[in-house]
Amino acid sequence: MESREFIEMARKVVDVEPRTRERGADEITDRLSAYSPSQASALATLLSAAAASEGEVSALESQLHAILELTSTGHVDLNHISQLHDIRLQDLPSQLREYVTDLLDS
């Protein structure tokens, strides 16, 4: 992926608008084969940080799904997504709790 495209993806992930963050996470999953190993791990790290502070359930779900998809590339390990530990599981709907638990257990 070209640098310009990568930066645009990163901007969407950290945008102030929840809908933009959600769309950004969804777009990340659409382009899994386009990322270099370092881009995949960097996006997973950004998504993890965004998810740890996300207040919108739909955006959080998209972020967690994108992280899960990025882990399938083989370029993301637990160190890249460690900020998921900051998420208060008891505050999440059960489906999202399972996402977080599965990611941290993998």
PDB file of N, CA and C in Angstrom:
ATOM      1  N   MET A   1       0.845  -1.170   0.000  1.00  0.00           N
ATOM      2  CA  MET A   1       0.000   0.000   0.000  1.00  0.00           C
ATOM      3  C   MET A   1       0.891   1.234   0.000  1.00  0.00           C
ATOM      4  N   GLU A   2       0.514   2.194  -0.795  1.00  0.00           N
ATOM      5  CA  GLU A   2       1.269   3.440  -0.864  1.00  0.00           C
ATOM      6  C   GLU A   2       1.162   4.212   0.451  1.00  0.00           C
ATOM      7  N   SER A   3       2.173   5.000   0.726  1.00  0.00           N
ATOM      8  CA  SER A   3       2.214   5.771   1.970  1.00  0.00           C
ATOM      9  C   SER A   3       0.994   6.671   2.128  1.00  0.00           C
ATOM     10  N   ARG A   4       0.598   7.324   1.055  1.00  0.00           N
ATOM     11  CA  ARG A   4      -0.551   8.230   1.105  1.00  0.00           C
ATOM     12  C   ARG A   4      -1.822   7.490   1.532  1.00  0.00           C
ATOM     13  N   GLU A   5      -2.030   6.309   0.978  1.00  0.00           N
ATOM     14  CA  GLU A   5      -3.210   5.515   1.337  1.00  0.00           C
ATOM     15  C   GLU A   5      -3.147   5.043   2.786  1.00  0.00           C
ATOM     16  N   PHE A   6      -1.951   4.641   3.205  1.00  0.00           N
ATOM     17  CA  PHE A   6      -1.771   4.180   4.577  1.00  0.00           C
ATOM     18  C   PHE A   6      -2.073   5.297   5.570  1.00  0.00           C
ATOM     19  N   ILE A   7      -1.562   6.483   5.302  1.00  0.00           N
ATOM     20  CA  ILE A   7      -1.816   7.628   6.185  1.00  0.00           C
ATOM     21  C   ILE A   7      -3.300   7.949   6.222  1.00  0.00           C
ATOM     22  N   GLU A   8      -3.975   7.862   5.082  1.00  0.00           N
ATOM     23  CA  GLU A   8      -5.415   8.126   5.047  1.00  0.00           C
ATOM     24  C   GLU A   8      -6.176   7.108   5.901  1.00  0.00           C
ATOM     25  N   MET A   9      -5.776   5.846   5.851  1.00  0.00           N
ATOM     26  CA  MET A   9      -6.403   4.823   6.695  1.00  0.00           C
ATOM     27  C   MET A   9      -6.188   5.155   8.167  1.00  0.00           C
ATOM     28  N   ALA A  10      -4.971   5.528   8.513  1.00  0.00           N
ATOM     29  CA  ALA A  10      -4.658   5.864   9.901  1.00  0.00           C
ATOM     30  C   ALA A  10      -5.483   7.067  10.368  1.00  0.00           C
ATOM     31  N   ARG A  11      -5.638   8.052   9.518  1.00  0.00           N
ATOM     32  CA  ARG A  11      -6.441   9.230   9.877  1.00  0.00           C
ATOM     33  C   ARG A  11      -7.884   8.849  10.175  1.00  0.00           C
ATOM     34  N   LYS A  12      -8.435   7.964   9.377  1.00  0.00           N
ATOM     35  CA  LYS A  12      -9.825   7.546   9.593  1.00  0.00           C
ATOM     36  C   LYS A  12      -9.974   6.817  10.926  1.00  0.00           C
ATOM     37  N   VAL A  13      -9.004   5.998  11.263  1.00  0.00           N
ATOM     38  CA  VAL A  13      -9.060   5.222  12.507  1.00  0.00           C
ATOM     39  C   VAL A  13      -9.100   6.127  13.737  1.00  0.00           C
ATOM     40  N   VAL A  14      -8.447   7.283  13.662  1.00  0.00           N
ATOM     41  CA  VAL A  14      -8.380   8.178  14.825  1.00  0.00           C
ATOM     42  C   VAL A  14      -9.226   9.440  14.656  1.00  0.00           C
ATOM     43  N   ASP A  15     -10.113   9.446  13.687  1.00  0.00           N
ATOM     44  CA  ASP A  15     -10.962  10.610  13.436  1.00  0.00           C
ATOM     45  C   ASP A  15     -11.847  10.919  14.640  1.00  0.00           C
ATOM     46  N   VAL A  16     -12.264  12.159  14.759  1.00  0.00           N
ATOM     47  CA  VAL A  16     -13.113  12.587  15.865  1.00  0.00           C
ATOM     48  C   VAL A  16     -14.538  12.027  15.736  1.00  0.00           C
ATOM     49  N   GLU A  17     -14.981  11.766  14.526  1.00  0.00           N
ATOM     50  CA  GLU A  17     -16.341  11.285  14.293  1.00  0.00           C
ATOM     51  C   GLU A  17     -16.416   9.759  14.375  1.00  0.00           C
ATOM     52  N   PRO A  18     -17.301   9.236  15.222  1.00  0.00           N
ATOM     53  CA  PRO A  18     -17.427   7.785  15.361  1.00  0.00           C
ATOM     54  C   PRO A  18     -17.748   7.075  14.045  1.00  0.00           C
ATOM     55  N   ARG A  19     -18.585   7.678  13.223  1.00  0.00           N
ATOM     56  CA  ARG A  19     -18.958   7.045  11.951  1.00  0.00           C
ATOM     57  C   ARG A  19     -17.746   6.921  11.032  1.00  0.00           C
ATOM     58  N   THR A  20     -16.876   7.910  11.044  1.00  0.00           N
ATOM     59  CA  THR A  20     -15.657   7.850  10.230  1.00  0.00           C
ATOM     60  C   THR A  20     -14.723   6.770  10.764  1.00  0.00           C
ATOM     61  N   ARG A  21     -14.603   6.667  12.084  1.00  0.00           N
ATOM     62  CA  ARG A  21     -13.772   5.606  12.675  1.00  0.00           C
ATOM     63  C   ARG A  21     -14.310   4.230  12.295  1.00  0.00           C
ATOM     64  N   GLU A  22     -15.625   4.100  12.333  1.00  0.00           N
ATOM     65  CA  GLU A  22     -16.251   2.825  11.966  1.00  0.00           C
ATOM     66  C   GLU A  22     -15.968   2.490  10.497  1.00  0.00           C
ATOM     67  N   ARG A  23     -16.177   3.464   9.620  1.00  0.00           N
ATOM     68  CA  ARG A  23     -15.915   3.245   8.187  1.00  0.00           C
ATOM     69  C   ARG A  23     -14.442   2.931   7.943  1.00  0.00           C
ATOM     70  N   GLY A  24     -13.575   3.626   8.640  1.00  0.00           N
ATOM     71  CA  GLY A  24     -12.144   3.370   8.491  1.00  0.00           C
ATOM     72  C   GLY A  24     -11.783   1.946   8.863  1.00  0.00           C
ATOM     73  N   ALA A  25     -12.325   1.477   9.965  1.00  0.00           N
ATOM     74  CA  ALA A  25     -12.064   0.097  10.383  1.00  0.00           C
ATOM     75  C   ALA A  25     -12.618  -0.890   9.359  1.00  0.00           C
ATOM     76  N   ASP A  26     -13.797  -0.599   8.838  1.00  0.00           N
ATOM     77  CA  ASP A  26     -14.379  -1.477   7.819  1.00  0.00           C
ATOM     78  C   ASP A  26     -13.523  -1.503   6.553  1.00  0.00           C
ATOM     79  N   GLU A  27     -13.006  -0.349   6.168  1.00  0.00           N
ATOM     80  CA  GLU A  27     -12.156  -0.287   4.974  1.00  0.00           C
ATOM     81  C   GLU A  27     -10.852  -1.059   5.168  1.00  0.00           C
ATOM     82  N   ILE A  28     -10.350  -1.082   6.369  1.00  0.00           N
ATOM     83  CA  ILE A  28      -9.123  -1.836   6.642  1.00  0.00           C
ATOM     84  C   ILE A  28      -9.327  -3.303   6.330  1.00  0.00           C
ATOM     85  N   THR A  29     -10.465  -3.838   6.699  1.00  0.00           N
ATOM     86  CA  THR A  29     -10.713  -5.265   6.448  1.00  0.00           C
ATOM     87  C   THR A  29     -10.882  -5.561   4.962  1.00  0.00           C
ATOM     88  N   ASP A  30     -11.245  -4.560   4.181  1.00  0.00           N
ATOM     89  CA  ASP A  30     -11.433  -4.755   2.742  1.00  0.00           C
ATOM     90  C   ASP A  30     -10.116  -4.856   1.983  1.00  0.00           C
ATOM     91  N   ARG A  31      -9.004  -4.484   2.626  1.00  0.00           N
ATOM     92  CA  ARG A  31      -7.736  -4.395   1.899  1.00  0.00           C
ATOM     93  C   ARG A  31      -6.615  -5.187   2.571  1.00  0.00           C
ATOM     94  N   LEU A  32      -6.945  -6.275   3.219  1.00  0.00           N
ATOM     95  CA  LEU A  32      -5.956  -7.022   4.009  1.00  0.00           C
ATOM     96  C   LEU A  32      -4.712  -7.415   3.229  1.00  0.00           C
ATOM     97  N   SER A  33      -4.868  -7.792   1.990  1.00  0.00           N
ATOM     98  CA  SER A  33      -3.703  -8.251   1.236  1.00  0.00           C
ATOM     99  C   SER A  33      -2.821  -7.107   0.750  1.00  0.00           C
ATOM    100  N   ALA A  34      -3.251  -5.871   0.939  1.00  0.00           N
ATOM    101  CA  ALA A  34      -2.491  -4.721   0.446  1.00  0.00           C
ATOM    102  C   ALA A  34      -1.428  -4.239   1.424  1.00  0.00           C
ATOM    103  N   TYR A  35      -1.466  -4.692   2.675  1.00  0.00           N
ATOM    104  CA  TYR A  35      -0.579  -4.154   3.701  1.00  0.00           C
ATOM    105  C   TYR A  35       0.746  -4.897   3.766  1.00  0.00           C
ATOM    106  N   SER A  36       1.806  -4.132   3.986  1.00  0.00           N
ATOM    107  CA  SER A  36       3.087  -4.745   4.313  1.00  0.00           C
ATOM    108  C   SER A  36       2.985  -5.240   5.760  1.00  0.00           C
ATOM    109  N   PRO A  37       3.905  -6.085   6.198  1.00  0.00           N
ATOM    110  CA  PRO A  37       3.874  -6.531   7.598  1.00  0.00           C
ATOM    111  C   PRO A  37       3.877  -5.369   8.596  1.00  0.00           C
ATOM    112  N   SER A  38       4.690  -4.355   8.354  1.00  0.00           N
ATOM    113  CA  SER A  38       4.749  -3.237   9.297  1.00  0.00           C
ATOM    114  C   SER A  38       3.472  -2.404   9.254  1.00  0.00           C
ATOM    115  N   GLN A  39       2.850  -2.274   8.107  1.00  0.00           N
ATOM    116  CA  GLN A  39       1.588  -1.550   8.012  1.00  0.00           C
ATOM    117  C   GLN A  39       0.475  -2.294   8.749  1.00  0.00           C
ATOM    118  N   ALA A  40       0.437  -3.609   8.601  1.00  0.00           N
ATOM    119  CA  ALA A  40      -0.586  -4.403   9.290  1.00  0.00           C
ATOM    120  C   ALA A  40      -0.436  -4.272  10.801  1.00  0.00           C
ATOM    121  N   SER A  41       0.779  -4.379  11.294  1.00  0.00           N
ATOM    122  CA  SER A  41       0.976  -4.278  12.741  1.00  0.00           C
ATOM    123  C   SER A  41       0.708  -2.857  13.242  1.00  0.00           C
ATOM    124  N   ALA A  42       1.079  -1.845  12.461  1.00  0.00           N
ATOM    125  CA  ALA A  42       0.818  -0.456  12.861  1.00  0.00           C
ATOM    126  C   ALA A  42      -0.688  -0.175  12.905  1.00  0.00           C
ATOM    127  N   LEU A  43      -1.424  -0.639  11.913  1.00  0.00           N
ATOM    128  CA  LEU A  43      -2.874  -0.444  11.918  1.00  0.00           C
ATOM    129  C   LEU A  43      -3.518  -1.164  13.090  1.00  0.00           C
ATOM    130  N   ALA A  44      -3.051  -2.361  13.397  1.00  0.00           N
ATOM    131  CA  ALA A  44      -3.595  -3.094  14.545  1.00  0.00           C
ATOM    132  C   ALA A  44      -3.329  -2.333  15.839  1.00  0.00           C
ATOM    133  N   THR A  45      -2.154  -1.735  15.962  1.00  0.00           N
ATOM    134  CA  THR A  45      -1.824  -0.956  17.149  1.00  0.00           C
ATOM    135  C   THR A  45      -2.719   0.270  17.259  1.00  0.00           C
ATOM    136  N   LEU A  46      -2.914   0.973  16.163  1.00  0.00           N
ATOM    137  CA  LEU A  46      -3.810   2.137  16.165  1.00  0.00           C
ATOM    138  C   LEU A  46      -5.244   1.729  16.495  1.00  0.00           C
ATOM    139  N   LEU A  47      -5.702   0.656  15.885  1.00  0.00           N
ATOM    140  CA  LEU A  47      -7.060   0.185  16.155  1.00  0.00           C
ATOM    141  C   LEU A  47      -7.226  -0.221  17.611  1.00  0.00           C
ATOM    142  N   SER A  48      -6.201  -0.836  18.176  1.00  0.00           N
ATOM    143  CA  SER A  48      -6.251  -1.246  19.576  1.00  0.00           C
ATOM    144  C   SER A  48      -6.374  -0.029  20.492  1.00  0.00           C
ATOM    145  N   ALA A  49      -5.600   0.998  20.199  1.00  0.00           N
ATOM    146  CA  ALA A  49      -5.673   2.218  21.002  1.00  0.00           C
ATOM    147  C   ALA A  49      -7.033   2.883  20.836  1.00  0.00           C
ATOM    148  N   ALA A  50      -7.530   2.922  19.609  1.00  0.00           N
ATOM    149  CA  ALA A  50      -8.843   3.520  19.355  1.00  0.00           C
ATOM    150  C   ALA A  50      -9.935   2.730  20.070  1.00  0.00           C
ATOM    151  N   ALA A  51      -9.862   1.426  20.014  1.00  0.00           N
ATOM    152  CA  ALA A  51     -10.867   0.572  20.652  1.00  0.00           C
ATOM    153  C   ALA A  51     -10.859   0.751  22.168  1.00  0.00           C
ATOM    154  N   ALA A  52      -9.684   0.923  22.740  1.00  0.00           N
ATOM    155  CA  ALA A  52      -9.571   1.080  24.192  1.00  0.00           C
ATOM    156  C   ALA A  52     -10.255   2.337  24.700  1.00  0.00           C
ATOM    157  N   SER A  53     -10.434   3.313  23.809  1.00  0.00           N
ATOM    158  CA  SER A  53     -11.082   4.561  24.235  1.00  0.00           C
ATOM    159  C   SER A  53     -12.396   4.824  23.496  1.00  0.00           C
ATOM    160  N   GLU A  54     -12.873   3.829  22.763  1.00  0.00           N
ATOM    161  CA  GLU A  54     -14.078   4.011  21.950  1.00  0.00           C
ATOM    162  C   GLU A  54     -15.338   4.055  22.796  1.00  0.00           C
ATOM    163  N   GLY A  55     -16.201   5.024  22.501  1.00  0.00           N
ATOM    164  CA  GLY A  55     -17.461   5.162  23.219  1.00  0.00           C
ATOM    165  C   GLY A  55     -18.677   4.700  22.439  1.00  0.00           C
ATOM    166  N   GLU A  56     -18.518   4.494  21.141  1.00  0.00           N
ATOM    167  CA  GLU A  56     -19.622   4.066  20.288  1.00  0.00           C
ATOM    168  C   GLU A  56     -19.523   2.566  20.015  1.00  0.00           C
ATOM    169  N   VAL A  57     -20.576   1.845  20.348  1.00  0.00           N
ATOM    170  CA  VAL A  57     -20.561   0.385  20.232  1.00  0.00           C
ATOM    171  C   VAL A  57     -20.340  -0.068  18.791  1.00  0.00           C
ATOM    172  N   SER A  58     -20.991   0.570  17.832  1.00  0.00           N
ATOM    173  CA  SER A  58     -20.846   0.130  16.441  1.00  0.00           C
ATOM    174  C   SER A  58     -19.424   0.363  15.932  1.00  0.00           C
ATOM    175  N   ALA A  59     -18.806   1.466  16.312  1.00  0.00           N
ATOM    176  CA  ALA A  59     -17.421   1.726  15.922  1.00  0.00           C
ATOM    177  C   ALA A  59     -16.491   0.719  16.598  1.00  0.00           C
ATOM    178  N   LEU A  60     -16.742   0.435  17.865  1.00  0.00           N
ATOM    179  CA  LEU A  60     -15.925  -0.543  18.583  1.00  0.00           C
ATOM    180  C   LEU A  60     -16.019  -1.915  17.929  1.00  0.00           C
ATOM    181  N   GLU A  61     -17.206  -2.304  17.558  1.00  0.00           N
ATOM    182  CA  GLU A  61     -17.370  -3.608  16.906  1.00  0.00           C
ATOM    183  C   GLU A  61     -16.562  -3.666  15.610  1.00  0.00           C
ATOM    184  N   SER A  62     -16.603  -2.612  14.818  1.00  0.00           N
ATOM    185  CA  SER A  62     -15.830  -2.569  13.573  1.00  0.00           C
ATOM    186  C   SER A  62     -14.330  -2.589  13.848  1.00  0.00           C
ATOM    187  N   GLN A  63     -13.904  -1.876  14.873  1.00  0.00           N
ATOM    188  CA  GLN A  63     -12.483  -1.861  15.224  1.00  0.00           C
ATOM    189  C   GLN A  63     -12.008  -3.245  15.649  1.00  0.00           C
ATOM    190  N   LEU A  64     -12.793  -3.904  16.490  1.00  0.00           N
ATOM    191  CA  LEU A  64     -12.407  -5.241  16.955  1.00  0.00           C
ATOM    192  C   LEU A  64     -12.393  -6.242  15.800  1.00  0.00           C
ATOM    193  N   HIS A  65     -13.373  -6.120  14.914  1.00  0.00           N
ATOM    194  CA  HIS A  65     -13.408  -7.011  13.750  1.00  0.00           C
ATOM    195  C   HIS A  65     -12.180  -6.780  12.867  1.00  0.00           C
ATOM    196  N   ALA A  66     -11.816  -5.527  12.659  1.00  0.00           N
ATOM    197  CA  ALA A  66     -10.641  -5.220  11.842  1.00  0.00           C
ATOM    198  C   ALA A  66      -9.370  -5.777  12.479  1.00  0.00           C
ATOM    199  N   ILE A  67      -9.265  -5.653  13.796  1.00  0.00           N
ATOM    200  CA  ILE A  67      -8.094  -6.219  14.481  1.00  0.00           C
ATOM    201  C   ILE A  67      -8.050  -7.727  14.275  1.00  0.00           C
ATOM    202  N   LEU A  68      -9.184  -8.370  14.443  1.00  0.00           N
ATOM    203  CA  LEU A  68      -9.252  -9.826  14.249  1.00  0.00           C
ATOM    204  C   LEU A  68      -8.803 -10.203  12.838  1.00  0.00           C
ATOM    205  N   GLU A  69      -9.277  -9.473  11.851  1.00  0.00           N
ATOM    206  CA  GLU A  69      -8.884  -9.750  10.468  1.00  0.00           C
ATOM    207  C   GLU A  69      -7.388  -9.495  10.261  1.00  0.00           C
ATOM    208  N   LEU A  70      -6.860  -8.439  10.846  1.00  0.00           N
ATOM    209  CA  LEU A  70      -5.431  -8.152  10.705  1.00  0.00           C
ATOM    210  C   LEU A  70      -4.576  -9.236  11.354  1.00  0.00           C
ATOM    211  N   THR A  71      -5.062  -9.828  12.447  1.00  0.00           N
ATOM    212  CA  THR A  71      -4.283 -10.902  13.073  1.00  0.00           C
ATOM    213  C   THR A  71      -4.161 -12.103  12.141  1.00  0.00           C
ATOM    214  N   SER A  72      -5.118 -12.272  11.242  1.00  0.00           N
ATOM    215  CA  SER A  72      -5.070 -13.403  10.305  1.00  0.00           C
ATOM    216  C   SER A  72      -3.942 -13.260   9.287  1.00  0.00           C
ATOM    217  N   THR A  73      -3.348 -12.070   9.172  1.00  0.00           N
ATOM    218  CA  THR A  73      -2.242 -11.868   8.231  1.00  0.00           C
ATOM    219  C   THR A  73      -0.947 -12.490   8.743  1.00  0.00           C
ATOM    220  N   GLY A  74      -0.894 -12.767  10.034  1.00  0.00           N
ATOM    221  CA  GLY A  74       0.325 -13.308  10.622  1.00  0.00           C
ATOM    222  C   GLY A  74       1.339 -12.239  11.017  1.00  0.00           C
ATOM    223  N   HIS A  75       0.974 -10.971  10.840  1.00  0.00           N
ATOM    224  CA  HIS A  75       1.906  -9.875  11.128  1.00  0.00           C
ATOM    225  C   HIS A  75       1.557  -9.112  12.411  1.00  0.00           C
ATOM    226  N   VAL A  76       0.551  -9.592  13.108  1.00  0.00           N
ATOM    227  CA  VAL A  76       0.086  -8.916  14.321  1.00  0.00           C
ATOM    228  C   VAL A  76       0.209  -9.895  15.479  1.00  0.00           C
ATOM    229  N   ASP A  77       0.847  -9.448  16.543  1.00  0.00           N
ATOM    230  CA  ASP A  77       0.918 -10.301  17.728  1.00  0.00           C
ATOM    231  C   ASP A  77       0.326  -9.561  18.923  1.00  0.00           C
ATOM    232  N   LEU A  78       0.311 -10.210  20.050  1.00  0.00           N
ATOM    233  CA  LEU A  78      -0.319  -9.663  21.248  1.00  0.00           C
ATOM    234  C   LEU A  78       0.272  -8.314  21.663  1.00  0.00           C
ATOM    235  N   ASN A  79       1.560  -8.108  21.429  1.00  0.00           N
ATOM    236  CA  ASN A  79       2.174  -6.813  21.764  1.00  0.00           C
ATOM    237  C   ASN A  79       1.551  -5.666  20.987  1.00  0.00           C
ATOM    238  N   HIS A  80       1.138  -5.927  19.775  1.00  0.00           N
ATOM    239  CA  HIS A  80       0.548  -4.880  18.938  1.00  0.00           C
ATOM    240  C   HIS A  80      -0.847  -4.473  19.413  1.00  0.00           C
ATOM    241  N   ILE A  81      -1.536  -5.372  20.085  1.00  0.00           N
ATOM    242  CA  ILE A  81      -2.921  -5.093  20.489  1.00  0.00           C
ATOM    243  C   ILE A  81      -3.079  -5.084  22.006  1.00  0.00           C
ATOM    244  N   SER A  82      -2.006  -4.879  22.711  1.00  0.00           N
ATOM    245  CA  SER A  82      -2.030  -4.951  24.174  1.00  0.00           C
ATOM    246  C   SER A  82      -2.940  -3.906  24.813  1.00  0.00           C
ATOM    247  N   GLN A  83      -3.221  -2.820  24.107  1.00  0.00           N
ATOM    248  CA  GLN A  83      -4.085  -1.784  24.685  1.00  0.00           C
ATOM    249  C   GLN A  83      -5.528  -2.272  24.859  1.00  0.00           C
ATOM    250  N   LEU A  84      -5.852  -3.396  24.256  1.00  0.00           N
ATOM    251  CA  LEU A  84      -7.188  -3.968  24.478  1.00  0.00           C
ATOM    252  C   LEU A  84      -7.393  -4.353  25.939  1.00  0.00           C
ATOM    253  N   HIS A  85      -6.303  -4.546  26.665  1.00  0.00           N
ATOM    254  CA  HIS A  85      -6.407  -4.843  28.097  1.00  0.00           C
ATOM    255  C   HIS A  85      -7.058  -3.695  28.871  1.00  0.00           C
ATOM    256  N   ASP A  86      -7.044  -2.495  28.312  1.00  0.00           N
ATOM    257  CA  ASP A  86      -7.623  -1.331  28.980  1.00  0.00           C
ATOM    258  C   ASP A  86      -9.147  -1.273  28.876  1.00  0.00           C
ATOM    259  N   ILE A  87      -9.715  -2.117  28.037  1.00  0.00           N
ATOM    260  CA  ILE A  87     -11.172  -2.114  27.859  1.00  0.00           C
ATOM    261  C   ILE A  87     -11.828  -2.792  29.058  1.00  0.00           C
ATOM    262  N   ARG A  88     -12.833  -2.137  29.610  1.00  0.00           N
ATOM    263  CA  ARG A  88     -13.581  -2.705  30.737  1.00  0.00           C
ATOM    264  C   ARG A  88     -14.627  -3.663  30.189  1.00  0.00           C
ATOM    265  N   LEU A  89     -14.323  -4.956  30.263  1.00  0.00           N
ATOM    266  CA  LEU A  89     -15.188  -5.974  29.672  1.00  0.00           C
ATOM    267  C   LEU A  89     -16.608  -5.942  30.223  1.00  0.00           C
ATOM    268  N   GLN A  90     -16.749  -5.647  31.491  1.00  0.00           N
ATOM    269  CA  GLN A  90     -18.082  -5.640  32.102  1.00  0.00           C
ATOM    270  C   GLN A  90     -18.983  -4.554  31.531  1.00  0.00           C
ATOM    271  N   ASP A  91     -18.413  -3.562  30.871  1.00  0.00           N
ATOM    272  CA  ASP A  91     -19.188  -2.477  30.279  1.00  0.00           C
ATOM    273  C   ASP A  91     -19.641  -2.780  28.855  1.00  0.00           C
ATOM    274  N   LEU A  92     -19.226  -3.909  28.309  1.00  0.00           N
ATOM    275  CA  LEU A  92     -19.511  -4.241  26.915  1.00  0.00           C
ATOM    276  C   LEU A  92     -20.672  -5.216  26.770  1.00  0.00           C
ATOM    277  N   PRO A  93     -21.364  -5.154  25.622  1.00  0.00           N
ATOM    278  CA  PRO A  93     -22.328  -6.213  25.304  1.00  0.00           C
ATOM    279  C   PRO A  93     -21.577  -7.549  25.192  1.00  0.00           C
ATOM    280  N   SER A  94     -22.254  -8.640  25.443  1.00  0.00           N
ATOM    281  CA  SER A  94     -21.584  -9.948  25.502  1.00  0.00           C
ATOM    282  C   SER A  94     -20.825 -10.289  24.225  1.00  0.00           C
ATOM    283  N   GLN A  95     -21.369  -9.952  23.057  1.00  0.00           N
ATOM    284  CA  GLN A  95     -20.688 -10.258  21.799  1.00  0.00           C
ATOM    285  C   GLN A  95     -19.339  -9.564  21.714  1.00  0.00           C
ATOM    286  N   LEU A  96     -19.274  -8.314  22.151  1.00  0.00           N
ATOM    287  CA  LEU A  96     -18.015  -7.578  22.095  1.00  0.00           C
ATOM    288  C   LEU A  96     -17.037  -8.071  23.148  1.00  0.00           C
ATOM    289  N   ARG A  97     -17.559  -8.494  24.293  1.00  0.00           N
ATOM    290  CA  ARG A  97     -16.677  -9.094  25.312  1.00  0.00           C
ATOM    291  C   ARG A  97     -15.962 -10.306  24.735  1.00  0.00           C
ATOM    292  N   GLU A  98     -16.711 -11.123  23.981  1.00  0.00           N
ATOM    293  CA  GLU A  98     -16.122 -12.315  23.367  1.00  0.00           C
ATOM    294  C   GLU A  98     -15.047 -11.941  22.358  1.00  0.00           C
ATOM    295  N   TYR A  99     -15.295 -10.908  21.565  1.00  0.00           N
ATOM    296  CA  TYR A  99     -14.287 -10.422  20.611  1.00  0.00           C
ATOM    297  C   TYR A  99     -12.987 -10.094  21.341  1.00  0.00           C
ATOM    298  N   VAL A 100     -13.090  -9.280  22.386  1.00  0.00           N
ATOM    299  CA  VAL A 100     -11.901  -8.843  23.117  1.00  0.00           C
ATOM    300  C   VAL A 100     -11.193 -10.040  23.744  1.00  0.00           C
ATOM    301  N   THR A 101     -11.949 -10.899  24.381  1.00  0.00           N
ATOM    302  CA  THR A 101     -11.373 -12.083  25.020  1.00  0.00           C
ATOM    303  C   THR A 101     -10.665 -12.965  23.995  1.00  0.00           C
ATOM    304  N   ASP A 102     -11.321 -13.205  22.858  1.00  0.00           N
ATOM    305  CA  ASP A 102     -10.710 -14.036  21.804  1.00  0.00           C
ATOM    306  C   ASP A 102      -9.413 -13.414  21.297  1.00  0.00           C
ATOM    307  N   LEU A 103      -9.406 -12.106  21.107  1.00  0.00           N
ATOM    308  CA  LEU A 103      -8.200 -11.440  20.616  1.00  0.00           C
ATOM    309  C   LEU A 103      -7.058 -11.544  21.610  1.00  0.00           C
ATOM    310  N   LEU A 104      -7.364 -11.363  22.880  1.00  0.00           N
ATOM    311  CA  LEU A 104      -6.310 -11.385  23.901  1.00  0.00           C
ATOM    312  C   LEU A 104      -5.848 -12.809  24.221  1.00  0.00           C
ATOM    313  N   ASP A 105      -6.672 -13.784  23.913  1.00  0.00           N
ATOM    314  CA  ASP A 105      -6.292 -15.179  24.151  1.00  0.00           C
ATOM    315  C   ASP A 105      -5.543 -15.798  22.979  1.00  0.00           C
ATOM    316  N   SER A 106      -5.557 -15.115  21.840  1.00  0.00           N
ATOM    317  CA  SER A 106      -4.923 -15.717  20.652  1.00  0.00           C
ATOM    318  C   SER A 106      -3.428 -15.500  20.605  1.00  0.00           C
TER     319      SER A 106
END
